[in-house]
C-alpha positions as a Markdown table, in Angstrom:
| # | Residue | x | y | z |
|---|---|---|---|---|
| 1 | Unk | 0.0 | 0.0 | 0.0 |
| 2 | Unk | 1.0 | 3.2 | -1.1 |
| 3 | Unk | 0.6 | 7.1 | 1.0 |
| 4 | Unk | -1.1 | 9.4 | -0.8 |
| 5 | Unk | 1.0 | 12.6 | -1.5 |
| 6 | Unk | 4.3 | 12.9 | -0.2 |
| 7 | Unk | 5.1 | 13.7 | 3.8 |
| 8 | Unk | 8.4 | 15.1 | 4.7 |
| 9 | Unk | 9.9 | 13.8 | 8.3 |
| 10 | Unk | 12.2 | 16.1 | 10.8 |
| 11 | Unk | 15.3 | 15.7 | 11.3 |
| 12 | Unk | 14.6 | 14.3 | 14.9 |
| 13 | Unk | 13.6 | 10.8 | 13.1 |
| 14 | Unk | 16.7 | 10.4 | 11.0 |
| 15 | Unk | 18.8 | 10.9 | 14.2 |
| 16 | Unk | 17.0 | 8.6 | 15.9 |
| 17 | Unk | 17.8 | 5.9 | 13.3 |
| 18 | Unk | 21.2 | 7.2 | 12.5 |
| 19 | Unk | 21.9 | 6.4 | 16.5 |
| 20 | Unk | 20.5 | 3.2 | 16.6 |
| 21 | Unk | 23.0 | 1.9 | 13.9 |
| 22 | Unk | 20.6 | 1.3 | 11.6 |
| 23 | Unk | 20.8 | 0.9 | 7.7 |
| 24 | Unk | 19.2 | 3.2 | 5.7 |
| 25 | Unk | 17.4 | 3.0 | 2.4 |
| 26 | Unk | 18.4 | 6.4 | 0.3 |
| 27 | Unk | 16.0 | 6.7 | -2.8 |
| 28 | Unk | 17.2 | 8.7 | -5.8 |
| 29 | Unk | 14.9 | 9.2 | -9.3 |
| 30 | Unk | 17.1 | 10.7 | -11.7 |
| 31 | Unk | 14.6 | 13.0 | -13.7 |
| 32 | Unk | 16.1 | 14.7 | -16.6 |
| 33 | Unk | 18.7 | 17.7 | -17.1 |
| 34 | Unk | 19.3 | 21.1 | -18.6 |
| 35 | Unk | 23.0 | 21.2 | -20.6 |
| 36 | Unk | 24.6 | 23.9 | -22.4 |
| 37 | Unk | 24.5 | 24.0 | -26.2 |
| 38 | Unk | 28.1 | 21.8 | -26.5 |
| 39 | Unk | 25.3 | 18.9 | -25.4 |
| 40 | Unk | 23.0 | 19.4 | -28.6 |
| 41 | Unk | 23.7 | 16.2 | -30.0 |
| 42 | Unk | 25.8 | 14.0 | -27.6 |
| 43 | Unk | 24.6 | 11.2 | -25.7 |
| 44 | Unk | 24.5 | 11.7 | -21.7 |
| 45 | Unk | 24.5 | 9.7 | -18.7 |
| 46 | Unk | 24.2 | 9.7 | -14.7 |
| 47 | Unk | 26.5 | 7.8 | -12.5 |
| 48 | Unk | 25.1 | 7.1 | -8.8 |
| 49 | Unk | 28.3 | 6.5 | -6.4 |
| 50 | Unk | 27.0 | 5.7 | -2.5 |
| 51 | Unk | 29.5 | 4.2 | -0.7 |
| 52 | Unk | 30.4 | 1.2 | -2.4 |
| 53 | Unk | 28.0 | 0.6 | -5.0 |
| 54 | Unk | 27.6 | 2.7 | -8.1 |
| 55 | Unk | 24.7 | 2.5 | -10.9 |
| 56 | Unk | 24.3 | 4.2 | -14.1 |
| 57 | Unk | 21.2 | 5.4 | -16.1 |
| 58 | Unk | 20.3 | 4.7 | -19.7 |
| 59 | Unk | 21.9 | 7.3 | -21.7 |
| 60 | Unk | 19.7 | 10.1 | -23.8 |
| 61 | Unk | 20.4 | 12.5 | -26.2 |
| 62 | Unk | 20.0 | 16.2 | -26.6 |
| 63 | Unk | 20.0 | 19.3 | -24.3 |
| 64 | Unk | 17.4 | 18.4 | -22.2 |
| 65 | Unk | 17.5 | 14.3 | -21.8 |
| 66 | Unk | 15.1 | 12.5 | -20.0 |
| 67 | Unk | 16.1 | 9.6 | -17.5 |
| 68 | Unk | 13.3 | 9.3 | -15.5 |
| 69 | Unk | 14.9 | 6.2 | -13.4 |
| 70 | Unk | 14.5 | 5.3 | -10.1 |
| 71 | Unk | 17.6 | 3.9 | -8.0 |
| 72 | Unk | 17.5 | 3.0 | -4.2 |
| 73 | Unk | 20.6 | 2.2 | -1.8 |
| 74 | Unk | 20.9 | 0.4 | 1.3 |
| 75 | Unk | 23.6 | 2.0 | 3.0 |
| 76 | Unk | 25.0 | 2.2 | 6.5 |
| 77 | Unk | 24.3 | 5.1 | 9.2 |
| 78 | Unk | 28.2 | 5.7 | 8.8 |
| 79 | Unk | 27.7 | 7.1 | 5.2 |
| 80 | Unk | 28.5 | 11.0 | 4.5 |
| 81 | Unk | 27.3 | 11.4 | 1.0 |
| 82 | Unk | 26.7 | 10.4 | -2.4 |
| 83 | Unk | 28.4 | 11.7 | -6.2 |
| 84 | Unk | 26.1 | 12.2 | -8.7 |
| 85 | Unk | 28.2 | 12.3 | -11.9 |
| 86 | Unk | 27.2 | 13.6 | -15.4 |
| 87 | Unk | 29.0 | 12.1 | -18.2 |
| 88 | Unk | 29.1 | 12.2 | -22.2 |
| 89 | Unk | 29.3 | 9.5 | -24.2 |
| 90 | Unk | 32.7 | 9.8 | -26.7 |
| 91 | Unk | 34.0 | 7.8 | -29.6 |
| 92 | Unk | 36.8 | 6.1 | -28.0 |
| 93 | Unk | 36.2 | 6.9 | -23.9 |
| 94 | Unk | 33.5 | 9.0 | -21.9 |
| 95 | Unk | 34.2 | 12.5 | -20.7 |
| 96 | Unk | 32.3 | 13.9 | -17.4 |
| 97 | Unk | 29.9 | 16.9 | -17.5 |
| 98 | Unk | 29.5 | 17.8 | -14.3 |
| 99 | Unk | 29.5 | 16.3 | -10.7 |
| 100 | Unk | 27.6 | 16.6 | -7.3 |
| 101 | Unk | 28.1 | 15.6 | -3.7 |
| 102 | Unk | 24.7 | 15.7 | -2.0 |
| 103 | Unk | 25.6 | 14.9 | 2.1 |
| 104 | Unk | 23.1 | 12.5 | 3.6 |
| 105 | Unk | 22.4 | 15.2 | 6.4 |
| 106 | Unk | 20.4 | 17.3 | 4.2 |
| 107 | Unk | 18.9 | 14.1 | 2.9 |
| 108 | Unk | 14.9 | 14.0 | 4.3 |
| 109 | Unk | 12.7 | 10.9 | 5.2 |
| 110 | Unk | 9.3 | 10.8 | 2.8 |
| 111 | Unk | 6.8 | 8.1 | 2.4 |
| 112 | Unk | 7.0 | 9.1 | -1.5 |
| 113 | Unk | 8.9 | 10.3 | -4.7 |
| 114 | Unk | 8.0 | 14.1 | -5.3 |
| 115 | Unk | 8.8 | 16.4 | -8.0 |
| 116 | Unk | 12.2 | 17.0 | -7.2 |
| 117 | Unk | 14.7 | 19.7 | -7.2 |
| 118 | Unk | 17.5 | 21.4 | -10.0 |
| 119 | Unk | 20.8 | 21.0 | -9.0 |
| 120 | Unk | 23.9 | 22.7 | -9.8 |
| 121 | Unk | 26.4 | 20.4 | -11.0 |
| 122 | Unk | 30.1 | 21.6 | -10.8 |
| 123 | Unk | 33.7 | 20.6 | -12.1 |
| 124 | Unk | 35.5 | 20.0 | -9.2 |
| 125 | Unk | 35.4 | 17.8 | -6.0 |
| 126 | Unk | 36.7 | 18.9 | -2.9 |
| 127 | Unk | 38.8 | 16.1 | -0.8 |
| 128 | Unk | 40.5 | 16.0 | 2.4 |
| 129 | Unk | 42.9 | 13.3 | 1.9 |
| 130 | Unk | 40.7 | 10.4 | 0.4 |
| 131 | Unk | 37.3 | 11.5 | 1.7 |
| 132 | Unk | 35.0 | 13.9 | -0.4 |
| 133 | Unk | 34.0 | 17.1 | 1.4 |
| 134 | Unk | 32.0 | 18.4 | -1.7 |
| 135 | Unk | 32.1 | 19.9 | -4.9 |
| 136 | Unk | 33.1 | 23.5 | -6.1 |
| 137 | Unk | 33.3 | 25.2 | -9.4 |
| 138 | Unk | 29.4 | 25.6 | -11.3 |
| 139 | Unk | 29.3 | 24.4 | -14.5 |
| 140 | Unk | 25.7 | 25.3 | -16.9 |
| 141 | Unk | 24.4 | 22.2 | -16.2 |
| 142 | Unk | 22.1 | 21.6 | -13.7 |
| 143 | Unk | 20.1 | 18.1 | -13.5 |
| 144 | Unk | 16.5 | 17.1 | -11.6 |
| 145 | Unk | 16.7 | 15.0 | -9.1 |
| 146 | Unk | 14.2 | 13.6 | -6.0 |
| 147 | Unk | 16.4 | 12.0 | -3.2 |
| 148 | Unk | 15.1 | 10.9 | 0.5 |
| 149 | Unk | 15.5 | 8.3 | 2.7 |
| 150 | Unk | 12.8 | 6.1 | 2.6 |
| 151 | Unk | 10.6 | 5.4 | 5.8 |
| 152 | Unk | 10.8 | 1.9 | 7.3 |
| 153 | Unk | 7.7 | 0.0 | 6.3 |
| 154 | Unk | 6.7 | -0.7 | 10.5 |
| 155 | Unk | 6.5 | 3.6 | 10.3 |
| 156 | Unk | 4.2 | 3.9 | 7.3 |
| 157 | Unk | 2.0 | 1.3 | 8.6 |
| 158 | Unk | 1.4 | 2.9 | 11.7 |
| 159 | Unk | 0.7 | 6.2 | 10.0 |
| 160 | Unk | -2.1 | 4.3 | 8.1 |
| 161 | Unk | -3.4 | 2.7 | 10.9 |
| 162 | Unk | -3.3 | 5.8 | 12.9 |
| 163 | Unk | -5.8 | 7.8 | 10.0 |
| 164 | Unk | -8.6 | 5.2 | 10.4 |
């Protein structure tokens, strides 16, 4: 069973679970994107990087290229953030766009996907020795994407329970 509409949580639930230890399911729907005019004919793609794992979308063509895909991670209460990378397909070997590093604490719970949000993607990535602090330097391209943490099912059901 699905909630109706689309319910934003506080910040006090994702501490509680980030204390108890446990894992977390981040949701991501990769919507579409907005590139300069050097895109008008290339094939683009996204590249999801959460700890470990790392999925791609189907690439598109044109300025404005639709995804419209739907990735979600199980990841650990230890996690600090996520890349979101924009790349262009090449003859011989890709070349990225444009990257992202979204932090997990600005990351809110929701019981569903909602229209999303343009982001800025830039050129750089800031580290501090091996671990990614952000990202620095706008680029023209920004990209629409809906990322929350997911609620735990036992929460959602008590929520429905709770309207009847």
């Amino acid at each position: 069973m699905r909630l109706v509409g689309r319910s934003r949580r506080s910040s006090g639930l994702q501490e509680i679970l980030v204390r108890s230890g446990a894992e977390r399911a981040v949701r991501c729907a990769v919507k579409k994107g907005r590139l300069d005019k050097t895109t008008d004919t290339s094939k683009t793609y996204v590249v999801l990087k959460v700890q470990n794992l790392k999925s791609t979308t189907i690439d598109r063509r044109g300025r404005e290229p639709c995804w419209e895909q739907d990735f979600m991670f199980e990841i650990c209460a230890d996690g600090k953030g996520f890349i979101i990378e924009l790349w262009k397909k090449g003859l011989l070997w890709d070349s990225i766009l444009g990257v992202l590093w979204i932090p997990l604490a600005t990351v809110e719970y929701a019981t569903d996907e909602g229209p999303g949000s343009w982001w800025r993607l830039h050129s750089e990535v800031i580290k501090n020795g091996s671990e990614i602090q952000g990202t620095k330097t706008p680029t023209s391209h920004e990209i629409l994407l809906d990322i929350y943490f997911a609620l735990p099912f036992a929460m959602i059901l008590s929520e429905i329970v709770a309207k009847f």
